[in-house]
Coordinates of C-alpha atoms in Angstrom, one line a residue:
X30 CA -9.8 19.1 23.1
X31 CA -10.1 18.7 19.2
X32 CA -9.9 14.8 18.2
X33 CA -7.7 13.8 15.5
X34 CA -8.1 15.3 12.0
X35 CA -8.5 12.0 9.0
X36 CA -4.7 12.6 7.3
X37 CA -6.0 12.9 4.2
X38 CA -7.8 16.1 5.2
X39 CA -5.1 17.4 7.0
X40 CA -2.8 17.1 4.5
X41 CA -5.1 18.9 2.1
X42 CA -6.0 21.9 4.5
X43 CA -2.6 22.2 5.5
X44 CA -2.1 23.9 1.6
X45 CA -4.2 26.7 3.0
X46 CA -3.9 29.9 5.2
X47 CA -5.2 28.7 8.8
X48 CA -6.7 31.6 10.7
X49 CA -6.3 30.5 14.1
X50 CA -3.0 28.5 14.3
X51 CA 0.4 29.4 12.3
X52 CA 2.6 27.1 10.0
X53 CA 4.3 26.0 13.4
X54 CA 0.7 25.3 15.4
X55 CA 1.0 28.2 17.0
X56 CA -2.6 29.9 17.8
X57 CA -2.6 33.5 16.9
X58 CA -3.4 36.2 19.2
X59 CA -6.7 37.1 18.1
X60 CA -7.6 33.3 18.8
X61 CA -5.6 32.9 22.7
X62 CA -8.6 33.6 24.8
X63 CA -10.7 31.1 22.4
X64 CA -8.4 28.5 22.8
X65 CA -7.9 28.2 26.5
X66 CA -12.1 28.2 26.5
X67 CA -12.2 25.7 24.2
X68 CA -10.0 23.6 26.2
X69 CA -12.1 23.3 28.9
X70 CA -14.3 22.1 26.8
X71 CA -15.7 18.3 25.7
X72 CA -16.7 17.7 22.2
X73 CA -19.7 16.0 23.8
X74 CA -20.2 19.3 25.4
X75 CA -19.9 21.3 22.2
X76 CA -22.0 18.5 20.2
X77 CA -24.9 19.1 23.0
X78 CA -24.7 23.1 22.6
X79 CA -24.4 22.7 18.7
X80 CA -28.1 21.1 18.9
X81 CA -29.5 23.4 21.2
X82 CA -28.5 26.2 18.7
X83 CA -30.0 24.3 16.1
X84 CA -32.7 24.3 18.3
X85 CA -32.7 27.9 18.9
X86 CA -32.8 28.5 15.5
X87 CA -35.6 26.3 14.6
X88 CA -37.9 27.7 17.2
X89 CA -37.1 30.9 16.0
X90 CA -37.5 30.1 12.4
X91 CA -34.4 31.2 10.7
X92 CA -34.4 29.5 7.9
X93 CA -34.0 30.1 4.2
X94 CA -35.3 28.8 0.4
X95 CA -33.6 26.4 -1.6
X96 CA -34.9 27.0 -5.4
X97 CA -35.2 23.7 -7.3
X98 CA -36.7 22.4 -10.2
X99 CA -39.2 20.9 -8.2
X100 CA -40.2 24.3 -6.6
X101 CA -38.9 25.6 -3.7
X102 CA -38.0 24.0 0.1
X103 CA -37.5 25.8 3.3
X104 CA -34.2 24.9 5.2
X105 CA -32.6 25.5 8.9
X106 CA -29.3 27.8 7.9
X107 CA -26.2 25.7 9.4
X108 CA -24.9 27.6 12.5
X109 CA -21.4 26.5 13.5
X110 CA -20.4 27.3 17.2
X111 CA -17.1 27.8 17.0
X112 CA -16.8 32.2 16.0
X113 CA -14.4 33.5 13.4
X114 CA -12.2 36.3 14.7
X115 CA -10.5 39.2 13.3
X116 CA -7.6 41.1 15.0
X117 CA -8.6 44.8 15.1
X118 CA -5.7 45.5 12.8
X119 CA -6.9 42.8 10.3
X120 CA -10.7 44.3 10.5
X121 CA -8.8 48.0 10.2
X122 CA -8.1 46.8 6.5
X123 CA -11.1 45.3 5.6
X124 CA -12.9 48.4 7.0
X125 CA -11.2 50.8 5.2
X126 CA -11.1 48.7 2.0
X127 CA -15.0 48.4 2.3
X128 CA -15.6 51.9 2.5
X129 CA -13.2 53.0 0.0
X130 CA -15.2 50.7 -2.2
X131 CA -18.8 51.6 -1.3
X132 CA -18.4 55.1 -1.6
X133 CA -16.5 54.6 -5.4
X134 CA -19.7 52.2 -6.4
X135 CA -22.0 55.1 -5.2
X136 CA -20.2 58.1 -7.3
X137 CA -20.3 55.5 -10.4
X138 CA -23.7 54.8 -10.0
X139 CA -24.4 58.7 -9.7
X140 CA -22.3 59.3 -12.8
X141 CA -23.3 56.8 -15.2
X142 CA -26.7 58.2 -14.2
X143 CA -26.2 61.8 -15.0
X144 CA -22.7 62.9 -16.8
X145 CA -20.9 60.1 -17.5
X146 CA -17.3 61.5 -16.7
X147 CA -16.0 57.8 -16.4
X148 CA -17.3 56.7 -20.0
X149 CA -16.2 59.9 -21.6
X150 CA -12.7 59.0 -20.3
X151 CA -12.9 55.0 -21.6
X152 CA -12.5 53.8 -18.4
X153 CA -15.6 51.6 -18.7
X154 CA -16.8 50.3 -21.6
X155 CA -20.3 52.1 -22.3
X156 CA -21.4 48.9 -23.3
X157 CA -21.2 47.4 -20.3
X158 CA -23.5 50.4 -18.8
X159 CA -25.8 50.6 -21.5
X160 CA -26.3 46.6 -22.7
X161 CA -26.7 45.6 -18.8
X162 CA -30.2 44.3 -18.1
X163 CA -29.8 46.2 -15.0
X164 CA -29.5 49.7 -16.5
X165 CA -32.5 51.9 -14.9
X166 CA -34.0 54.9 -15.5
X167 CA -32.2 58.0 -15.7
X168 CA -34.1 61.5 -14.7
X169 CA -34.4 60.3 -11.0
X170 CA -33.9 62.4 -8.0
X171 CA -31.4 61.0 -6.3
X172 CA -31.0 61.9 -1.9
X173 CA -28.0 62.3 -0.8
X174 CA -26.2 61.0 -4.6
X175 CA -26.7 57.7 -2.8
X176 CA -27.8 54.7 -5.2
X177 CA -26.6 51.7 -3.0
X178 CA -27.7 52.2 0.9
X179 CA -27.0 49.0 1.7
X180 CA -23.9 47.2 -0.1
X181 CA -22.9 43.9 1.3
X182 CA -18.9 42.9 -0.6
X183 CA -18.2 39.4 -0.3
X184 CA -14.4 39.2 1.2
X185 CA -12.0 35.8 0.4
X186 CA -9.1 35.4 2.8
X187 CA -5.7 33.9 1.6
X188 CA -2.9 34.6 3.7
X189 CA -1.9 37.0 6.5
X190 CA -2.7 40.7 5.0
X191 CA -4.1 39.3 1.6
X192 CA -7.9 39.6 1.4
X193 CA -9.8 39.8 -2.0
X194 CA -13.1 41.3 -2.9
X195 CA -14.3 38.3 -4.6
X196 CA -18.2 40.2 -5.8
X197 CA -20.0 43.4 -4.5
X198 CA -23.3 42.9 -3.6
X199 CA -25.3 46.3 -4.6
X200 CA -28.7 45.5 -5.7
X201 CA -30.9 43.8 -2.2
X202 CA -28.0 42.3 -0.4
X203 CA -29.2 39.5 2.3
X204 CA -27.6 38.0 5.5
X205 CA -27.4 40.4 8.4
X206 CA -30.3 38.8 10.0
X207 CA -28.6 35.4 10.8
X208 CA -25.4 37.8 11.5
X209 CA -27.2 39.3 14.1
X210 CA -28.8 36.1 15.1
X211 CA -25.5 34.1 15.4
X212 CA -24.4 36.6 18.1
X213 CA -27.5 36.7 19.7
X214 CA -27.3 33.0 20.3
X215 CA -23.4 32.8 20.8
X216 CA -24.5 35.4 23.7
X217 CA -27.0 32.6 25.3
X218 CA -25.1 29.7 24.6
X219 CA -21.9 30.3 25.4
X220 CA -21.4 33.7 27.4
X221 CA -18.5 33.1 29.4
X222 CA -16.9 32.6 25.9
X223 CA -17.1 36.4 26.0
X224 CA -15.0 36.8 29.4
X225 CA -11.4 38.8 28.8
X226 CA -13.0 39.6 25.3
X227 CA -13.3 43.1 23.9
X228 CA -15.4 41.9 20.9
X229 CA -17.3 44.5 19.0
X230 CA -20.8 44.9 19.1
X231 CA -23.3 44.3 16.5
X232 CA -26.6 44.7 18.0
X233 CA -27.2 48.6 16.7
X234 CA -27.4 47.9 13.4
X235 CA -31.1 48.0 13.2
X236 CA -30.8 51.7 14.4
X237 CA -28.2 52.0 12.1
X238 CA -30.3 50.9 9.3
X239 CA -33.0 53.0 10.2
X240 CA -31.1 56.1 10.8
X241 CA -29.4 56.1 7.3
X242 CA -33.3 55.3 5.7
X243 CA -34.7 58.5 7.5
X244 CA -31.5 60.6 6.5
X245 CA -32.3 60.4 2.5
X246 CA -36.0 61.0 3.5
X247 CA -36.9 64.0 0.6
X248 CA -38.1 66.9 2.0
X249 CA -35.8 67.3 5.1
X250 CA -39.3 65.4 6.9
X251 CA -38.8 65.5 11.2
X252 CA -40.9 62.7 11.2
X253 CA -40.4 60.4 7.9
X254 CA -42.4 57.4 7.7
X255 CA -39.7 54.1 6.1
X256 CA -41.6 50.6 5.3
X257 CA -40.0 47.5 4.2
X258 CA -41.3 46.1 0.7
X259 CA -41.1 42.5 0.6
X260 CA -42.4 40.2 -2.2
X261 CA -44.2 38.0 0.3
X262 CA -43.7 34.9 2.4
X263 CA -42.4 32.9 -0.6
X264 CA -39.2 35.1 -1.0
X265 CA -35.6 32.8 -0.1
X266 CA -35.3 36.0 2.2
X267 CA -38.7 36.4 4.1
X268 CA -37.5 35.7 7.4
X269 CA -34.8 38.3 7.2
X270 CA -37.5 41.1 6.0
X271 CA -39.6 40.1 8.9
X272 CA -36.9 40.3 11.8
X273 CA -35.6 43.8 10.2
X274 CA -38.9 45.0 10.1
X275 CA -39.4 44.1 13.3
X276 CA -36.3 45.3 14.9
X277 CA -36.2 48.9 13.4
X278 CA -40.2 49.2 14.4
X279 CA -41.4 49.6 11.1
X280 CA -43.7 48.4 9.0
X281 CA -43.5 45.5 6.9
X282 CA -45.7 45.7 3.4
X283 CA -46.2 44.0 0.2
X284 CA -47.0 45.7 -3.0
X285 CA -50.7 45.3 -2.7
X286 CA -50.4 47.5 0.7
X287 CA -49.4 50.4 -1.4
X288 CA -50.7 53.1 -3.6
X289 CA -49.7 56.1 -5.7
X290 CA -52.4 59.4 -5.2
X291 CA -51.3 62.9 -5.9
X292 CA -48.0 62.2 -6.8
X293 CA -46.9 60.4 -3.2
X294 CA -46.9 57.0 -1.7
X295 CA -49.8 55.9 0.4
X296 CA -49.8 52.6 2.5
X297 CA -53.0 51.8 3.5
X298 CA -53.9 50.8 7.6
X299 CA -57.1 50.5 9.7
X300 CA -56.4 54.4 10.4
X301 CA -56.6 55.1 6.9
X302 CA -53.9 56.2 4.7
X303 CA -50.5 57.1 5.6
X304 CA -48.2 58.8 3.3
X305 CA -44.7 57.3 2.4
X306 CA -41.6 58.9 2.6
X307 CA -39.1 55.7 2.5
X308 CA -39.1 52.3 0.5
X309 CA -36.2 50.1 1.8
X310 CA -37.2 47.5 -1.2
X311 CA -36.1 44.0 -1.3
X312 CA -37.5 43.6 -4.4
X313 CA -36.0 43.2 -7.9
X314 CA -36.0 46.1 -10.1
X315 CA -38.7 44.3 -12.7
X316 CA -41.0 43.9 -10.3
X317 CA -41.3 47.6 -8.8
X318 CA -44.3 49.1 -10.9
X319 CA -45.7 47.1 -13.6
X320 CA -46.6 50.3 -15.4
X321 CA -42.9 51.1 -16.3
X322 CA -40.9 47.7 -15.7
X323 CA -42.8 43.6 -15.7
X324 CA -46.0 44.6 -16.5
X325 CA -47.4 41.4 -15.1
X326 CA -45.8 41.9 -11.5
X327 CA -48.2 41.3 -8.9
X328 CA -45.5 42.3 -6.4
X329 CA -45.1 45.8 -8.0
X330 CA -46.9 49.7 -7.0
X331 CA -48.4 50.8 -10.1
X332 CA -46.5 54.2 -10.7
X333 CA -43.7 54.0 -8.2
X334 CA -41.5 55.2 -10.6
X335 CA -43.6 58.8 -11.1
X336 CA -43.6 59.0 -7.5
X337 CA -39.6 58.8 -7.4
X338 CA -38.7 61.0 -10.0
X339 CA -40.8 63.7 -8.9
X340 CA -38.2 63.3 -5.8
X341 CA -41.9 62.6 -3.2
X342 CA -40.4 59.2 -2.0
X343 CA -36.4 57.7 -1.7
X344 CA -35.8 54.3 -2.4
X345 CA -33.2 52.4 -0.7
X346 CA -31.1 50.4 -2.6
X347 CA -32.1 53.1 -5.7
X348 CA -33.4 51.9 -8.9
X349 CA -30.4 50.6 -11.0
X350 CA -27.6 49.8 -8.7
X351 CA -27.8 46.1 -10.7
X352 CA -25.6 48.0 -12.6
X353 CA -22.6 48.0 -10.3
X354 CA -22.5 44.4 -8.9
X355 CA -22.7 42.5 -12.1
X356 CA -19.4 40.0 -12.4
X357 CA -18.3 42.2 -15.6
X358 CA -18.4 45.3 -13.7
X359 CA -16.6 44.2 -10.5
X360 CA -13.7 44.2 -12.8
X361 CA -13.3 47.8 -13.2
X362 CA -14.1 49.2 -9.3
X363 CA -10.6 49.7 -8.9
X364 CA -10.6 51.6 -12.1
X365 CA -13.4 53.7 -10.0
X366 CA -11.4 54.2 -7.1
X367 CA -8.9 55.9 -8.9
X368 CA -10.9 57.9 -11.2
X369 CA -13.1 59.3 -8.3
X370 CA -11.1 59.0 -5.5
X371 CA -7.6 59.5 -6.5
X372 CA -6.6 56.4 -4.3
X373 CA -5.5 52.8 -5.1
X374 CA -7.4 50.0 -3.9
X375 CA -7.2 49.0 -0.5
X376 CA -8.9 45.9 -1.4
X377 CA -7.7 43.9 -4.4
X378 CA -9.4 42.3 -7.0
X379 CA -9.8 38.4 -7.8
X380 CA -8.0 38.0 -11.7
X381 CA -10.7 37.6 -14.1
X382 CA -11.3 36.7 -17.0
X383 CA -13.9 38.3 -19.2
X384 CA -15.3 35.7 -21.7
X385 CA -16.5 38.6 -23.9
X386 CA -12.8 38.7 -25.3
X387 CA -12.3 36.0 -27.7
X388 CA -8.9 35.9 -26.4
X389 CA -9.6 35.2 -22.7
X390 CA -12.5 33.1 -23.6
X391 CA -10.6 30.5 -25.7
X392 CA -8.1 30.9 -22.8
X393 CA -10.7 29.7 -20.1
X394 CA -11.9 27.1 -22.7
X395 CA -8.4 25.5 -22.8
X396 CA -8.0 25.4 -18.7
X397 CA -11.7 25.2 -17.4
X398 CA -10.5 22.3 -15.4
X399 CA -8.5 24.9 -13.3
X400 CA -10.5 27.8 -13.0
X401 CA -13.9 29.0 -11.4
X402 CA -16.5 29.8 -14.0
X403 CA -19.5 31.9 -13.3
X404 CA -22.5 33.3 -15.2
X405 CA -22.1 37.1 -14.8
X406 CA -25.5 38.1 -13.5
X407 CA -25.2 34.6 -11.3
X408 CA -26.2 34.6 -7.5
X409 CA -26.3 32.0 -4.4
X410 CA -23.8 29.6 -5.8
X411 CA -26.5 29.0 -9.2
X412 CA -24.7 28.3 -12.8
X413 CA -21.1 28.2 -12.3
X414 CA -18.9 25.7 -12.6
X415 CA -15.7 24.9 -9.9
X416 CA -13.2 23.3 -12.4
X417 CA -11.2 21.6 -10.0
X418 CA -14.5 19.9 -8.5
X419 CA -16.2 19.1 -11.8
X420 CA -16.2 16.4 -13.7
X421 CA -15.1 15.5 -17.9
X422 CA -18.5 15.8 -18.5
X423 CA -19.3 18.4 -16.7
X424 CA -16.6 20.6 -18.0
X425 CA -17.6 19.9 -21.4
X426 CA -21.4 20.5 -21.1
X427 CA -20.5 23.9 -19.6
X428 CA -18.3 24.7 -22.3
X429 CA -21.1 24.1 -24.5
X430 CA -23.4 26.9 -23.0
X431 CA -20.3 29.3 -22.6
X432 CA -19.9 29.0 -26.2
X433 CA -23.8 30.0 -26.5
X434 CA -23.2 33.3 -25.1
X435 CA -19.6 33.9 -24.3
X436 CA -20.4 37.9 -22.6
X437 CA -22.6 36.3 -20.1
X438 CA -19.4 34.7 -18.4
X439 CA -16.4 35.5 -16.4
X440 CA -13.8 33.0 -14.7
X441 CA -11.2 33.4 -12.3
X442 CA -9.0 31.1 -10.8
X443 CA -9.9 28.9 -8.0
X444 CA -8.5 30.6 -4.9
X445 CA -7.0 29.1 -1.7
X446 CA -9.8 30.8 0.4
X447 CA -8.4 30.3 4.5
X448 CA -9.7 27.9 7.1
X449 CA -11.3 27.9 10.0
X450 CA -12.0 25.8 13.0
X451 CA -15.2 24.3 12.8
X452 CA -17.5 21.8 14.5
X453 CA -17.9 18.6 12.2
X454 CA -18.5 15.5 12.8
X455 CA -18.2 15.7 16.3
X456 CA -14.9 16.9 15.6
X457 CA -13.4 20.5 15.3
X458 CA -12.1 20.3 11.7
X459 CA -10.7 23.3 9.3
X460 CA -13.4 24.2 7.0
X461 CA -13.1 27.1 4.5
X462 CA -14.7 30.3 5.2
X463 CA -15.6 34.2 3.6
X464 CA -16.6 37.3 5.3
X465 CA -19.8 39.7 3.7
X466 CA -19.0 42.8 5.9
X467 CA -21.9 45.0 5.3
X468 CA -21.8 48.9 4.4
X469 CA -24.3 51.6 5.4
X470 CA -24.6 54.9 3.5
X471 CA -27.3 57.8 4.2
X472 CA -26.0 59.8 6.6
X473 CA -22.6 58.5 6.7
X474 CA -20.3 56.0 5.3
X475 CA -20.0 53.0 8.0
X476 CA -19.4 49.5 8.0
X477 CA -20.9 46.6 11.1
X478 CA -17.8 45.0 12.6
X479 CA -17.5 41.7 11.6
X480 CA -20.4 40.7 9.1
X481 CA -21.2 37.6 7.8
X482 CA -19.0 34.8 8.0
X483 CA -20.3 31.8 5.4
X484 CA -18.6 28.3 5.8
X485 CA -18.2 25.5 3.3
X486 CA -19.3 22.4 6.0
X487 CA -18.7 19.8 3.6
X488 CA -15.2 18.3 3.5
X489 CA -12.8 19.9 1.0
X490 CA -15.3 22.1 -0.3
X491 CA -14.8 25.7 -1.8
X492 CA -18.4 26.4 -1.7
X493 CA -19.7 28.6 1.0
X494 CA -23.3 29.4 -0.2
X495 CA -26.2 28.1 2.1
X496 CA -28.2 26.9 -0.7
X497 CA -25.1 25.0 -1.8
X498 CA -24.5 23.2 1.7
X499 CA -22.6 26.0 3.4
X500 CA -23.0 27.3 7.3
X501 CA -22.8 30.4 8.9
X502 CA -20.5 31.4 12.0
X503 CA -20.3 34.4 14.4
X504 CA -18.0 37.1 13.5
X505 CA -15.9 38.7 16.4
X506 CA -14.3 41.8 15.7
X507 CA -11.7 42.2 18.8
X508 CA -11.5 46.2 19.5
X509 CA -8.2 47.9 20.5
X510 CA -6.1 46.6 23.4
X511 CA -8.0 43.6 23.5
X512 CA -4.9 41.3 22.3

């Protein structure tokens, strides 16, 4: 059913792993069912279903901020039709590589918080612990030794078996709202696309959420009450910490609905107060309580931070995960693994290069046309440079502010990040594609099947980020014996 891709573009995605078809055209296993669906399918069709999604979407709101100069703008996130799927022996390896991960992050944070095994052994640089912006306060009761609750790692795909943890996401990671979302509508549109297919489901992750939250309430409490702390309407997130909030049945507060008395956390309601046993924050650090961080934060609860370290209320992600998923840091998880685990990494590291050595940093100066050059406490696609994409000028201009402050950069090499079929231009194209599976700890250590699959819509592109032109898909996870 797929028209003719332009030769130019199918020569250059054609250099790159192809998820659903094999060097000889050949669809895959985990795509079979898809196919023959797809087949019996117009584009016109698919073109009228992409705009009632788009649709769906806009009646429902799910949109995001794009942060500008000029302020700040509220966009429709790009929803492609067409799902992403993983063979239950590819998810098997990104599971367990996840996991392995999270649960090495969270024993690092815990240690670099209390004894500081891994810096007395010069596996990390204490530098890197003690000069990060991030660093938080130590003397905090810590439930459960969890720091990161909720840890979304950004995946890159480039062959077969070879995925790469390109950045962990550890502080307030975003996304599972429009991964829950895309399913929700792939359900209405398209739900004999799920006929013959054992895809996993995603739709419990609220509970999941929720149950990990209560489990590191202090106290053992039967009952513990969890709110979600948003900075307000304005945040690039908002609708995400509505629809959570909304779909765990808690409540949803800002800073101003919350006070400190007698040592505990009070939100206030037309019942009076009600006592606090759980923050899942999706606030920075800076702006908690404005009596120990920003002091001018008119997000923040003024002595949050007495409350938590007298162990009277658990905050999810913890104070100081920053730490742990800054672009300096990522380098030495597997150097975590090891040290707490005993194991090797499941999932491998990109190559980087730390700027902070003058040898790497004259390195990346000589080759910036070829590599990928990001600031190290960057986010959303903001401040980095794609060599390959980038102009003379460009190149030289970012060189300039490198030079400024060579330890706030890392680069790595541009990678060859796999394709996927994708509805553009009223044509089902290759487009380039990275998974955020995201990881739950409280209770237990779990993963959601699937997670977040970003796609670069625009032609040739590397960039995946919504606020950089990038789309989101569905993510099927097909369960054992399905194919």
């Amino acid at each position: 059913m797929a028209g003719e891709v332009p030769t130019d573009s199918a020569e250059y995605y054609a250099k790159f792993f192809n998820e659903m078809k094999d060097s000889e055209g050949n669809v895959r296993p985990a795509y079979k069912q898809l196919a023959k669906f797809l087949d019996g399918l117009s584009l016109e069709s698919l073109a009228t279903k992409q705009e009632a999604a788009d649709a769906l979407f806009r009646r429902l709101g799910i949109t995001f901020a794009v942060y500008t100069e000029g302020g700040s703008t509220e966009r429709l996130i790009p929803f492609d039709l067409i799902p992403r799927i993983l063979h239950h022996s590819e998810w098997d390896l990104v599971e367990r590589g996840c996991l392995q991960r999270v649960k090495a992050i969270n024993m690092f944070l815990y240690d670099i918080y209390h004894n500081q095994e891994i810096l007395k052994a010069e596996l990390v640089p204490a530098e890197l612990v003690f000069k990060n912006p991030a660093f938080g306060p130590r003397s905090v009761l810590i439930f459960r030794r969890v720091y990161a609750h909720v840890a979304g790692v950004d995946l890159v795909r480039t062959g077969e078996r070879d995925f790469f943890v390109l950045e962990d996401n550890v502080r307030t990671p975003s996304g599972v709202s429009y991964l829950l979302e895309n399913r929700e509508i792939m359900m209405r549109l398209f739900p004999d696309a799920f006929n013959g297919q054992a895809v996993s489901p995603v739709g419990n992750y609220p509970e999941r959420l929720l149950e990990n939250l209560r489990a590191v309430a202090p106290g053992g409490a039967e009952d513990p009450v969890v709110v979600l702390l948003t900075p307000g309407r304005y945040n690039s997130a908002y609708f995400e910490h509505v629809f959570l909030a909304e779909q765990m049945g808690i409540d949803l507060v800002e800073g101003v609905d919350l006070f400190v008395r007698d040592g505990y956390v009070w939100m206030r309601t037309t019942e009076g107060p009600v006592r606090v046993d759980v923050i899942y924050r999706r606030l920075d650090d800076d702006f908690m309580d404005p009596l120990a961080f920003y002091p001018g934060s008119l997000l923040a609860v003024p002595g949050l931070l007495s409350v938590i370290r007298a162990g009277h209320v658990a905050l999810a992600n913890a104070l100081g995960t920053g730490v742990a998923d800054d672009k300096a840091m990522y380098t030495y998880v597997p150097r975590m693994i090891e040290f707490y685990l005993g194991e090797h990494a499941i999932l491998n590291n990109v190559q980087t290069y730390m700027l902070r050595d003058p040898k790497q940093c004259q390195h990346v100066l000589q080759n910036i046309e070829n590599l990928v050059v990001k600031e190290v406490q960057g986010s959303g696609g903001y401040g980095m440079l794609i060599g390959p994409a980038s102009t003379k000028a460009e190149q030289e201009a970012y060189k300039a502010r490198v030079l400024q402050d060579p330890a706030n950069f890392i680069a790595q090499p541009t990678l060859t990040l796999s394709t996927s079929p994708t509805l553009c231009n009223g044509n089902i194209e290759p487009r380039h594609v990275d998974l955020r599976p995201f990881v739950l700890s409280g209770n237990e250590t779990s993963v959601i099947p699937g997670g977040l699959t970003r796609v670069a819509l625009r032609e040739k592109s590397l960039v995946v980020n919504s606020s950089q032109g990038g789309g989101t898909k569905d993510t099927w996870v097909l369960e054992r014996g399905a194919c």
